[in-house]
Amino acid sequence: MDRSPAPLPPVGLGTMGIEEPEPIATALEVGYRHLDTARIYGNEGVVGEGLAASDVERADVTVATKLWIDALAGDDVGPTARESAERLGVDRIDLLYVHRPRGAYDPATTLPALDSLVDAGVVGAVGVSNFEIDDLERAREVLDAPITAHQTELHPLYHRPELLEHAREHGYPVVAYSPLAGGKVRAVEEVVEIAERHGTTPEAVAIAWAVAKDPVVTIPKASSERHLRANLAAADLALGPDEVAAIDAIEREEELYPE
Ligand SMILES: NC(=O)c1ccc[n+]([C@@H]2O[C@H](COP(=O)([O-])OP(=O)(O)OC[C@H]3O[C@@H](n4cnc5c(N)ncnc54)[C@H](OP(=O)(O)O)[C@@H]3O)[C@@H](O)[C@H]2O)c1
């Protein structure tokens, strides 16, 4: 079985809080090819409707969802993943994440259950989210399938270089979530200054800064067509090394999703 993951584009769509199919369909129309949802967001059905409404080839889109911490016991993984696939209206979840290594998560049973889903073709690839280095190491030991992505919080007010280092060393991408710090980047002085210099927005600078890092792709959430287009285009904004370093050096730390 081919377990090689499709490469993720630099900018995908975060869908947390999207409760109508329209922004999903619009996103696909304007060029998004990676949709990120989760069981806990309660919108897998909406994402599925948006996908079904679009003319984009299903095979060209990476559909990612996540198993919440109450569904990670070995026996629950299969049935819960199949429910997600059904809500999404897909035969195969391209990328299925462990949302957090908490609750019912037990690497010895959760991860083999994920491997079985890959073998059965219900899941294309396995991802993890909100893992620490020791969680990543344990997962690498237990999983048959490679870790295909680590989804972790990354924005100008919170980033973890050691997680990027681990990803580089082991050859999987980091999917940066909340790249706009949930909207707070527009008030971060260093980011605003750089945006003014480039005649663009702080949101575009935050996205460009994230994807300038190796091996990072990102999934800003946006609802309006204007934001959807602007975020996709932001991947082409080239920041200078000094600008990247200035954002790296911001000391004000704000983790939006701590334990
Ligand atoms: N794995 C995890 O534990 C985890 C945790 C949190 C989030 N995530 C994922 O990451 C995704 C993104 O994170 P997030 O939703 O927390 O926040 P975010 O992407 O950092 O920020 C989204 C906010 O920024 C606004 N926005 C988007 N584009 C903009 C632009 N160009 N100009 C001005 N404002 C803009 C959005 O408004 P509009 O909607 O009005 O456009 C929304 O209010 C989530 O949707 C989810 O898929 C994963």
PDB file of C-alpha atoms and ligand atoms in Angstrom:
ATOM      1  CA  MET A   1       0.000   0.000   0.000  1.00  0.00           C
ATOM      2  CA  ASP A   2       1.268   3.477  -0.905  1.00  0.00           C
ATOM      3  CA  ARG A   3       1.544   5.393   2.308  1.00  0.00           C
ATOM      4  CA  SER A   4       3.334   8.403   0.902  1.00  0.00           C
ATOM      5  CA  PRO A   5       1.449  11.549   1.910  1.00  0.00           C
ATOM      6  CA  ALA A   6       0.475  14.219  -0.589  1.00  0.00           C
ATOM      7  CA  PRO A   7       2.560  17.333   0.061  1.00  0.00           C
ATOM      8  CA  LEU A   8       0.533  19.963   1.908  1.00  0.00           C
ATOM      9  CA  PRO A   9       0.315  23.388   0.253  1.00  0.00           C
ATOM     10  CA  PRO A  10       1.853  26.364   2.125  1.00  0.00           C
ATOM     11  CA  VAL A  11      -1.596  27.739   3.041  1.00  0.00           C
ATOM     12  CA  GLY A  12      -4.621  25.606   3.820  1.00  0.00           C
ATOM     13  CA  LEU A  13      -7.926  26.494   5.436  1.00  0.00           C
ATOM     14  CA  GLY A  14      -8.590  26.232   9.168  1.00  0.00           C
ATOM     15  CA  THR A  15     -12.314  25.724   9.595  1.00  0.00           C
ATOM     16  CA  MET A  16     -12.877  26.006  13.343  1.00  0.00           C
ATOM     17  CA  GLY A  17     -15.953  28.197  13.801  1.00  0.00           C
ATOM     18  CA  ILE A  18     -17.114  27.940  10.176  1.00  0.00           C
ATOM     19  CA  GLU A  19     -20.721  26.860  10.348  1.00  0.00           C
ATOM     20  CA  GLU A  20     -21.865  27.303   6.753  1.00  0.00           C
ATOM     21  CA  PRO A  21     -20.646  25.439   3.655  1.00  0.00           C
ATOM     22  CA  GLU A  22     -20.209  28.630   1.578  1.00  0.00           C
ATOM     23  CA  PRO A  23     -16.763  29.690   2.852  1.00  0.00           C
ATOM     24  CA  ILE A  24     -15.513  26.134   2.294  1.00  0.00           C
ATOM     25  CA  ALA A  25     -16.769  26.055  -1.288  1.00  0.00           C
ATOM     26  CA  THR A  26     -15.415  29.568  -1.906  1.00  0.00           C
ATOM     27  CA  ALA A  27     -12.045  28.569  -0.480  1.00  0.00           C
ATOM     28  CA  LEU A  28     -11.820  25.648  -2.890  1.00  0.00           C
ATOM     29  CA  GLU A  29     -12.875  27.884  -5.786  1.00  0.00           C
ATOM     30  CA  VAL A  30     -10.152  30.437  -5.059  1.00  0.00           C
ATOM     31  CA  GLY A  31      -7.457  27.774  -4.787  1.00  0.00           C
ATOM     32  CA  TYR A  32      -7.320  26.152  -1.337  1.00  0.00           C
ATOM     33  CA  ARG A  33      -6.487  22.450  -1.463  1.00  0.00           C
ATOM     34  CA  HIS A  34      -6.150  21.570   2.231  1.00  0.00           C
ATOM     35  CA  LEU A  35      -9.144  21.702   4.580  1.00  0.00           C
ATOM     36  CA  ASP A  36      -8.594  21.272   8.310  1.00  0.00           C
ATOM     37  CA  THR A  37     -11.412  20.356  10.648  1.00  0.00           C
ATOM     38  CA  ALA A  38     -11.894  18.240  13.788  1.00  0.00           C
ATOM     39  CA  ARG A  39     -14.594  16.150  15.396  1.00  0.00           C
ATOM     40  CA  ILE A  40     -14.695  18.621  18.324  1.00  0.00           C
ATOM     41  CA  TYR A  41     -15.447  21.593  16.004  1.00  0.00           C
ATOM     42  CA  GLY A  42     -18.833  20.049  15.257  1.00  0.00           C
ATOM     43  CA  ASN A  43     -18.607  21.138  11.603  1.00  0.00           C
ATOM     44  CA  GLU A  44     -17.400  18.063   9.705  1.00  0.00           C
ATOM     45  CA  GLY A  45     -20.804  17.931   8.018  1.00  0.00           C
ATOM     46  CA  VAL A  46     -20.517  21.557   6.916  1.00  0.00           C
ATOM     47  CA  VAL A  47     -17.011  20.972   5.557  1.00  0.00           C
ATOM     48  CA  GLY A  48     -18.348  17.940   3.682  1.00  0.00           C
ATOM     49  CA  GLU A  49     -21.180  20.017   2.203  1.00  0.00           C
ATOM     50  CA  GLY A  50     -18.746  22.689   1.039  1.00  0.00           C
ATOM     51  CA  LEU A  51     -16.534  20.029  -0.516  1.00  0.00           C
ATOM     52  CA  ALA A  52     -19.480  18.402  -2.272  1.00  0.00           C
ATOM     53  CA  ALA A  53     -20.667  21.784  -3.594  1.00  0.00           C
ATOM     54  CA  SER A  54     -17.312  22.539  -5.208  1.00  0.00           C
ATOM     55  CA  ASP A  55     -16.177  21.567  -8.710  1.00  0.00           C
ATOM     56  CA  VAL A  56     -12.643  20.865  -7.545  1.00  0.00           C
ATOM     57  CA  GLU A  57     -11.556  17.256  -7.993  1.00  0.00           C
ATOM     58  CA  ARG A  58     -11.818  15.358  -4.720  1.00  0.00           C
ATOM     59  CA  ALA A  59      -8.391  13.802  -5.368  1.00  0.00           C
ATOM     60  CA  ASP A  60      -6.802  17.269  -5.431  1.00  0.00           C
ATOM     61  CA  VAL A  61      -7.945  18.163  -1.910  1.00  0.00           C
ATOM     62  CA  THR A  62      -6.409  17.016   1.365  1.00  0.00           C
ATOM     63  CA  VAL A  63      -9.198  16.618   3.904  1.00  0.00           C
ATOM     64  CA  ALA A  64      -7.883  16.534   7.450  1.00  0.00           C
ATOM     65  CA  THR A  65      -9.768  15.932  10.675  1.00  0.00           C
ATOM     66  CA  LYS A  66      -8.891  15.042  14.258  1.00  0.00           C
ATOM     67  CA  LEU A  67     -10.007  12.566  16.876  1.00  0.00           C
ATOM     68  CA  TRP A  68     -10.833  14.294  20.141  1.00  0.00           C
ATOM     69  CA  ILE A  69      -9.389  12.984  23.402  1.00  0.00           C
ATOM     70  CA  ASP A  70     -12.572  11.128  24.339  1.00  0.00           C
ATOM     71  CA  ALA A  71     -12.335   8.939  21.223  1.00  0.00           C
ATOM     72  CA  LEU A  72      -8.743   7.752  21.456  1.00  0.00           C
ATOM     73  CA  ALA A  73      -9.194   4.389  23.203  1.00  0.00           C
ATOM     74  CA  GLY A  74      -8.092   1.636  20.817  1.00  0.00           C
ATOM     75  CA  ASP A  75     -11.659   0.327  20.375  1.00  0.00           C
ATOM     76  CA  ASP A  76     -13.127   3.779  19.728  1.00  0.00           C
ATOM     77  CA  VAL A  77     -10.675   4.982  17.085  1.00  0.00           C
ATOM     78  CA  GLY A  78     -12.078   2.945  14.170  1.00  0.00           C
ATOM     79  CA  PRO A  79     -15.798   3.613  14.693  1.00  0.00           C
ATOM     80  CA  THR A  80     -15.204   7.316  15.448  1.00  0.00           C
ATOM     81  CA  ALA A  81     -13.034   7.813  12.381  1.00  0.00           C
ATOM     82  CA  ARG A  82     -15.655   6.117  10.215  1.00  0.00           C
ATOM     83  CA  GLU A  83     -18.304   8.478  11.613  1.00  0.00           C
ATOM     84  CA  SER A  84     -16.100  11.444  10.712  1.00  0.00           C
ATOM     85  CA  ALA A  85     -15.621  10.113   7.174  1.00  0.00           C
ATOM     86  CA  GLU A  86     -19.363   9.717   6.831  1.00  0.00           C
ATOM     87  CA  ARG A  87     -20.061  13.265   8.039  1.00  0.00           C
ATOM     88  CA  LEU A  88     -17.396  14.584   5.671  1.00  0.00           C
ATOM     89  CA  GLY A  89     -18.902  12.566   2.839  1.00  0.00           C
ATOM     90  CA  VAL A  90     -15.558  11.003   1.931  1.00  0.00           C
ATOM     91  CA  ASP A  91     -14.453   7.390   1.459  1.00  0.00           C
ATOM     92  CA  ARG A  92     -11.084   8.213   2.908  1.00  0.00           C
ATOM     93  CA  ILE A  93      -9.893  10.796   5.432  1.00  0.00           C
ATOM     94  CA  ASP A  94      -6.649  11.954   3.860  1.00  0.00           C
ATOM     95  CA  LEU A  95      -5.065  12.989   7.133  1.00  0.00           C
ATOM     96  CA  LEU A  96      -6.366  11.944  10.550  1.00  0.00           C
ATOM     97  CA  TYR A  97      -4.810  13.501  13.629  1.00  0.00           C
ATOM     98  CA  VAL A  98      -4.697  12.623  17.288  1.00  0.00           C
ATOM     99  CA  HIS A  99      -5.987  16.026  18.458  1.00  0.00           C
ATOM    100  CA  ARG A 100      -4.122  15.961  21.776  1.00  0.00           C
ATOM    101  CA  PRO A 101      -2.166  13.240  23.592  1.00  0.00           C
ATOM    102  CA  ARG A 102      -4.596  13.432  26.523  1.00  0.00           C
ATOM    103  CA  GLY A 103      -7.735  11.757  27.865  1.00  0.00           C
ATOM    104  CA  ALA A 104      -8.088   8.266  26.453  1.00  0.00           C
ATOM    105  CA  TYR A 105      -4.835   8.568  24.464  1.00  0.00           C
ATOM    106  CA  ASP A 106      -2.614   5.564  25.008  1.00  0.00           C
ATOM    107  CA  PRO A 107       0.119   5.190  22.408  1.00  0.00           C
ATOM    108  CA  ALA A 108       0.096   1.407  22.804  1.00  0.00           C
ATOM    109  CA  THR A 109      -3.553   1.103  21.714  1.00  0.00           C
ATOM    110  CA  THR A 110      -4.472   4.378  19.973  1.00  0.00           C
ATOM    111  CA  LEU A 111      -1.657   4.252  17.434  1.00  0.00           C
ATOM    112  CA  PRO A 112      -2.068   0.624  16.290  1.00  0.00           C
ATOM    113  CA  ALA A 113      -5.774   1.395  15.782  1.00  0.00           C
ATOM    114  CA  LEU A 114      -4.756   4.285  13.508  1.00  0.00           C
ATOM    115  CA  ASP A 115      -2.377   1.992  11.617  1.00  0.00           C
ATOM    116  CA  SER A 116      -5.287  -0.417  11.060  1.00  0.00           C
ATOM    117  CA  LEU A 117      -7.347   2.397   9.557  1.00  0.00           C
ATOM    118  CA  VAL A 118      -4.512   3.183   7.145  1.00  0.00           C
ATOM    119  CA  ASP A 119      -4.310  -0.500   6.204  1.00  0.00           C
ATOM    120  CA  ALA A 120      -8.070  -0.557   5.641  1.00  0.00           C
ATOM    121  CA  GLY A 121      -7.850   2.525   3.391  1.00  0.00           C
ATOM    122  CA  VAL A 122     -10.202   4.561   5.619  1.00  0.00           C
ATOM    123  CA  VAL A 123      -7.350   6.924   6.452  1.00  0.00           C
ATOM    124  CA  GLY A 124      -4.617   8.058   4.086  1.00  0.00           C
ATOM    125  CA  ALA A 125      -2.095   9.272   6.622  1.00  0.00           C
ATOM    126  CA  VAL A 126      -1.687   9.750  10.359  1.00  0.00           C
ATOM    127  CA  GLY A 127      -0.942  13.071  12.008  1.00  0.00           C
ATOM    128  CA  VAL A 128      -0.478  14.220  15.572  1.00  0.00           C
ATOM    129  CA  SER A 129      -1.276  17.525  17.212  1.00  0.00           C
ATOM    130  CA  ASN A 130      -0.147  19.327  20.354  1.00  0.00           C
ATOM    131  CA  PHE A 131       2.575  16.728  20.977  1.00  0.00           C
ATOM    132  CA  GLU A 132       5.753  17.339  22.942  1.00  0.00           C
ATOM    133  CA  ILE A 133       9.078  15.825  21.849  1.00  0.00           C
ATOM    134  CA  ASP A 134       8.671  12.772  24.101  1.00  0.00           C
ATOM    135  CA  ASP A 135       5.146  12.177  22.704  1.00  0.00           C
ATOM    136  CA  LEU A 136       6.550  12.441  19.180  1.00  0.00           C
ATOM    137  CA  GLU A 137       9.340   9.990  19.938  1.00  0.00           C
ATOM    138  CA  ARG A 138       6.971   7.462  21.466  1.00  0.00           C
ATOM    139  CA  ALA A 139       4.622   7.765  18.482  1.00  0.00           C
ATOM    140  CA  ARG A 140       7.503   7.185  16.087  1.00  0.00           C
ATOM    141  CA  GLU A 141       8.408   4.009  17.964  1.00  0.00           C
ATOM    142  CA  VAL A 142       4.891   2.583  17.974  1.00  0.00           C
ATOM    143  CA  LEU A 143       3.419   3.683  14.650  1.00  0.00           C
ATOM    144  CA  ASP A 144       3.884   1.603  11.562  1.00  0.00           C
ATOM    145  CA  ALA A 145       2.789   4.491   9.371  1.00  0.00           C
ATOM    146  CA  PRO A 146       5.119   7.488   9.438  1.00  0.00           C
ATOM    147  CA  ILE A 147       3.998  10.636  11.259  1.00  0.00           C
ATOM    148  CA  THR A 148       2.764  12.665   8.312  1.00  0.00           C
ATOM    149  CA  ALA A 149       2.264  15.988  10.058  1.00  0.00           C
ATOM    150  CA  HIS A 150       2.504  17.615  13.459  1.00  0.00           C
ATOM    151  CA  GLN A 151      -0.094  20.318  13.947  1.00  0.00           C
ATOM    152  CA  THR A 152       0.983  22.800  16.560  1.00  0.00           C
ATOM    153  CA  GLU A 153       0.322  26.403  17.606  1.00  0.00           C
ATOM    154  CA  LEU A 154       2.643  28.810  15.829  1.00  0.00           C
ATOM    155  CA  HIS A 155       2.317  32.583  15.422  1.00  0.00           C
ATOM    156  CA  PRO A 156       4.401  35.664  16.214  1.00  0.00           C
ATOM    157  CA  LEU A 157       3.441  35.449  19.897  1.00  0.00           C
ATOM    158  CA  TYR A 158       4.105  31.732  20.337  1.00  0.00           C
ATOM    159  CA  HIS A 159       6.455  29.376  18.558  1.00  0.00           C
ATOM    160  CA  ARG A 160       8.535  26.366  19.493  1.00  0.00           C
ATOM    161  CA  PRO A 161      11.746  26.085  17.448  1.00  0.00           C
ATOM    162  CA  GLU A 162      12.566  22.695  18.991  1.00  0.00           C
ATOM    163  CA  LEU A 163       9.416  21.186  17.466  1.00  0.00           C
ATOM    164  CA  LEU A 164      10.462  22.452  14.037  1.00  0.00           C
ATOM    165  CA  GLU A 165      13.924  20.998  14.576  1.00  0.00           C
ATOM    166  CA  HIS A 166      12.417  17.583  15.376  1.00  0.00           C
ATOM    167  CA  ALA A 167      10.233  17.775  12.259  1.00  0.00           C
ATOM    168  CA  ARG A 168      13.224  18.681  10.072  1.00  0.00           C
ATOM    169  CA  GLU A 169      15.275  15.872  11.539  1.00  0.00           C
ATOM    170  CA  HIS A 170      12.561  13.281  10.921  1.00  0.00           C
ATOM    171  CA  GLY A 171      11.186  14.620   7.656  1.00  0.00           C
ATOM    172  CA  TYR A 172       7.560  15.544   8.349  1.00  0.00           C
ATOM    173  CA  PRO A 173       5.855  18.947   7.999  1.00  0.00           C
ATOM    174  CA  VAL A 174       4.653  21.141  10.836  1.00  0.00           C
ATOM    175  CA  VAL A 175       1.142  22.476  10.293  1.00  0.00           C
ATOM    176  CA  ALA A 176       1.046  25.817  12.085  1.00  0.00           C
ATOM    177  CA  TYR A 177      -2.328  26.472  13.677  1.00  0.00           C
ATOM    178  CA  SER A 178      -3.759  29.844  14.747  1.00  0.00           C
ATOM    179  CA  PRO A 179      -1.120  31.604  12.593  1.00  0.00           C
ATOM    180  CA  LEU A 180      -2.928  34.928  13.109  1.00  0.00           C
ATOM    181  CA  ALA A 181      -3.039  34.343  16.877  1.00  0.00           C
ATOM    182  CA  GLY A 182      -6.803  34.241  16.457  1.00  0.00           C
ATOM    183  CA  GLY A 183      -6.682  37.811  15.081  1.00  0.00           C
ATOM    184  CA  LYS A 184      -4.309  39.269  17.691  1.00  0.00           C
ATOM    185  CA  VAL A 185      -1.425  39.752  15.237  1.00  0.00           C
ATOM    186  CA  ARG A 186      -3.014  42.951  14.000  1.00  0.00           C
ATOM    187  CA  ALA A 187      -2.026  44.549  17.316  1.00  0.00           C
ATOM    188  CA  VAL A 188       1.562  43.308  17.475  1.00  0.00           C
ATOM    189  CA  GLU A 189       3.743  46.365  16.932  1.00  0.00           C
ATOM    190  CA  GLU A 190       6.706  44.558  15.306  1.00  0.00           C
ATOM    191  CA  VAL A 191       4.385  42.827  12.832  1.00  0.00           C
ATOM    192  CA  VAL A 192       2.440  46.018  12.084  1.00  0.00           C
ATOM    193  CA  GLU A 193       5.690  47.878  11.303  1.00  0.00           C
ATOM    194  CA  ILE A 194       6.835  45.219   8.840  1.00  0.00           C
ATOM    195  CA  ALA A 195       3.401  45.188   7.213  1.00  0.00           C
ATOM    196  CA  GLU A 196       3.533  48.965   6.726  1.00  0.00           C
ATOM    197  CA  ARG A 197       6.955  48.665   5.109  1.00  0.00           C
ATOM    198  CA  HIS A 198       5.581  46.135   2.603  1.00  0.00           C
ATOM    199  CA  GLY A 199       2.259  47.928   2.096  1.00  0.00           C
ATOM    200  CA  THR A 200       0.365  44.889   3.329  1.00  0.00           C
ATOM    201  CA  THR A 201      -1.506  43.687   6.410  1.00  0.00           C
ATOM    202  CA  PRO A 202      -0.150  42.242   9.677  1.00  0.00           C
ATOM    203  CA  GLU A 203      -2.102  39.055   8.875  1.00  0.00           C
ATOM    204  CA  ALA A 204      -0.196  38.635   5.588  1.00  0.00           C
ATOM    205  CA  VAL A 205       3.102  39.187   7.392  1.00  0.00           C
ATOM    206  CA  ALA A 206       2.238  36.564  10.036  1.00  0.00           C
ATOM    207  CA  ILE A 207       1.431  34.003   7.339  1.00  0.00           C
ATOM    208  CA  ALA A 208       4.580  34.842   5.329  1.00  0.00           C
ATOM    209  CA  TRP A 209       6.682  34.582   8.499  1.00  0.00           C
ATOM    210  CA  ALA A 210       5.214  31.157   9.337  1.00  0.00           C
ATOM    211  CA  VAL A 211       5.700  29.639   5.890  1.00  0.00           C
ATOM    212  CA  ALA A 212       9.213  31.058   5.609  1.00  0.00           C
ATOM    213  CA  LYS A 213      10.138  28.521   8.276  1.00  0.00           C
ATOM    214  CA  ASP A 214      11.230  25.062   7.299  1.00  0.00           C
ATOM    215  CA  PRO A 215       9.201  22.745   7.373  1.00  0.00           C
ATOM    216  CA  VAL A 216       6.054  24.804   8.027  1.00  0.00           C
ATOM    217  CA  VAL A 217       2.715  25.049   6.241  1.00  0.00           C
ATOM    218  CA  THR A 218      -0.193  26.872   7.811  1.00  0.00           C
ATOM    219  CA  ILE A 219      -3.990  26.881   8.122  1.00  0.00           C
ATOM    220  CA  PRO A 220      -5.405  30.340   8.869  1.00  0.00           C
ATOM    221  CA  LYS A 221      -9.148  30.384   9.382  1.00  0.00           C
ATOM    222  CA  ALA A 222     -11.061  32.882   7.286  1.00  0.00           C
ATOM    223  CA  SER A 223     -14.686  33.283   6.306  1.00  0.00           C
ATOM    224  CA  SER A 224     -14.888  36.133   3.814  1.00  0.00           C
ATOM    225  CA  GLU A 225     -13.667  35.803   0.238  1.00  0.00           C
ATOM    226  CA  ARG A 226     -11.434  38.829   0.809  1.00  0.00           C
ATOM    227  CA  HIS A 227      -9.641  37.189   3.742  1.00  0.00           C
ATOM    228  CA  LEU A 228      -9.515  33.806   1.998  1.00  0.00           C
ATOM    229  CA  ARG A 229      -7.793  35.310  -1.053  1.00  0.00           C
ATOM    230  CA  ALA A 230      -5.461  37.537   0.961  1.00  0.00           C
ATOM    231  CA  ASN A 231      -4.268  34.636   3.118  1.00  0.00           C
ATOM    232  CA  LEU A 232      -3.567  32.413   0.134  1.00  0.00           C
ATOM    233  CA  ALA A 233      -1.604  35.210  -1.564  1.00  0.00           C
ATOM    234  CA  ALA A 234       0.386  35.909   1.617  1.00  0.00           C
ATOM    235  CA  ALA A 235       2.545  32.836   0.979  1.00  0.00           C
ATOM    236  CA  ASP A 236       4.169  34.804  -1.866  1.00  0.00           C
ATOM    237  CA  LEU A 237       5.181  37.721   0.326  1.00  0.00           C
ATOM    238  CA  ALA A 238       8.958  37.557   0.793  1.00  0.00           C
ATOM    239  CA  LEU A 239      10.225  38.831   4.127  1.00  0.00           C
ATOM    240  CA  GLY A 240      13.863  39.722   4.591  1.00  0.00           C
ATOM    241  CA  PRO A 241      15.996  37.724   7.050  1.00  0.00           C
ATOM    242  CA  ASP A 242      16.042  40.735   9.403  1.00  0.00           C
ATOM    243  CA  GLU A 243      12.272  40.900   9.366  1.00  0.00           C
ATOM    244  CA  VAL A 244      11.945  37.194  10.102  1.00  0.00           C
ATOM    245  CA  ALA A 245      14.480  37.576  12.915  1.00  0.00           C
ATOM    246  CA  ALA A 246      12.627  40.609  14.341  1.00  0.00           C
ATOM    247  CA  ILE A 247       9.424  38.567  14.646  1.00  0.00           C
ATOM    248  CA  ASP A 248      11.336  35.565  16.024  1.00  0.00           C
ATOM    249  CA  ALA A 249      12.685  37.837  18.742  1.00  0.00           C
ATOM    250  CA  ILE A 250       9.304  39.094  20.012  1.00  0.00           C
ATOM    251  CA  GLU A 251       9.278  38.382  23.706  1.00  0.00           C
ATOM    252  CA  ARG A 252       5.586  38.821  24.471  1.00  0.00           C
ATOM    253  CA  GLU A 253       4.450  35.211  24.722  1.00  0.00           C
ATOM    254  CA  GLU A 254       0.808  34.225  24.389  1.00  0.00           C
ATOM    255  CA  GLU A 255      -0.118  30.584  23.999  1.00  0.00           C
ATOM    256  CA  LEU A 256      -3.780  30.488  22.966  1.00  0.00           C
ATOM    257  CA  TYR A 257      -4.322  26.787  23.545  1.00  0.00           C
ATOM    258  CA  PRO A 258      -2.323  25.669  26.579  1.00  0.00           C
ATOM    259  CA  GLU A 259      -3.012  22.260  28.116  1.00  0.00           C
TER     260      GLU A 259
HETATM  261  N1  LIG B   1      -4.897  21.348  16.595  1.00  0.00           N
HETATM  262  C1  LIG B   1      -5.399  22.189  17.440  1.00  0.00           C
HETATM  263  O1  LIG B   1      -5.439  21.940  18.667  1.00  0.00           O
HETATM  264  C2  LIG B   1      -5.946  23.506  16.943  1.00  0.00           C
HETATM  265  C3  LIG B   1      -6.242  24.530  17.855  1.00  0.00           C
HETATM  266  C4  LIG B   1      -6.716  25.744  17.329  1.00  0.00           C
HETATM  267  C5  LIG B   1      -6.877  25.917  15.956  1.00  0.00           C
HETATM  268  N2  LIG B   1      -6.603  24.885  15.108  1.00  0.00           N
HETATM  269  C6  LIG B   1      -6.786  25.016  13.641  1.00  0.00           C
HETATM  270  O2  LIG B   1      -6.154  26.226  13.193  1.00  0.00           O
HETATM  271  C7  LIG B   1      -7.098  27.001  12.467  1.00  0.00           C
HETATM  272  C8  LIG B   1      -6.768  28.486  12.553  1.00  0.00           C
HETATM  273  O3  LIG B   1      -6.678  28.920  13.885  1.00  0.00           O
HETATM  274  P1  LIG B   1      -7.753  29.902  14.565  1.00  0.00           P
HETATM  275  O4  LIG B   1      -9.077  29.650  13.959  1.00  0.00           O
HETATM  276  O5  LIG B   1      -7.569  29.722  16.028  1.00  0.00           O
HETATM  277  O6  LIG B   1      -7.267  31.371  14.272  1.00  0.00           O
HETATM  278  P2  LIG B   1      -6.414  32.201  13.191  1.00  0.00           P
HETATM  279  O7  LIG B   1      -6.388  31.518  11.894  1.00  0.00           O
HETATM  280  O8  LIG B   1      -5.132  32.551  13.855  1.00  0.00           O
HETATM  281  O9  LIG B   1      -7.295  33.528  13.109  1.00  0.00           O
HETATM  282  C9  LIG B   1      -8.604  33.526  12.609  1.00  0.00           C
HETATM  283  C10 LIG B   1      -9.201  34.921  12.790  1.00  0.00           C
HETATM  284  O10 LIG B   1      -8.514  35.864  11.954  1.00  0.00           O
HETATM  285  C11 LIG B   1      -9.451  36.476  11.060  1.00  0.00           C
HETATM  286  N3  LIG B   1      -8.804  36.648   9.753  1.00  0.00           N
HETATM  287  C12 LIG B   1      -8.496  35.683   8.853  1.00  0.00           C
HETATM  288  N4  LIG B   1      -7.868  36.188   7.782  1.00  0.00           N
HETATM  289  C13 LIG B   1      -7.778  37.530   7.988  1.00  0.00           C
HETATM  290  C14 LIG B   1      -7.224  38.603   7.224  1.00  0.00           C
HETATM  291  N5  LIG B   1      -6.627  38.371   6.052  1.00  0.00           N
HETATM  292  N6  LIG B   1      -7.316  39.856   7.738  1.00  0.00           N
HETATM  293  C15 LIG B   1      -7.896  40.086   8.940  1.00  0.00           C
HETATM  294  N7  LIG B   1      -8.428  39.095   9.719  1.00  0.00           N
HETATM  295  C16 LIG B   1      -8.361  37.830   9.250  1.00  0.00           C
HETATM  296  C17 LIG B   1     -10.628  35.556  10.976  1.00  0.00           C
HETATM  297  O11 LIG B   1     -11.775  36.308  10.649  1.00  0.00           O
HETATM  298  P3  LIG B   1     -12.861  35.869   9.537  1.00  0.00           P
HETATM  299  O12 LIG B   1     -13.321  34.492   9.888  1.00  0.00           O
HETATM  300  O13 LIG B   1     -13.893  36.914   9.697  1.00  0.00           O
HETATM  301  O14 LIG B   1     -12.198  35.896   8.193  1.00  0.00           O
HETATM  302  C18 LIG B   1     -10.657  34.973  12.395  1.00  0.00           C
HETATM  303  O15 LIG B   1     -11.307  35.871  13.273  1.00  0.00           O
HETATM  304  C19 LIG B   1      -8.432  26.600  13.105  1.00  0.00           C
HETATM  305  O16 LIG B   1      -9.533  27.005  12.309  1.00  0.00           O
HETATM  306  C20 LIG B   1      -8.250  25.123  13.227  1.00  0.00           C
HETATM  307  O17 LIG B   1      -8.465  24.491  11.972  1.00  0.00           O
HETATM  308  C21 LIG B   1      -6.119  23.696  15.579  1.00  0.00           C
END
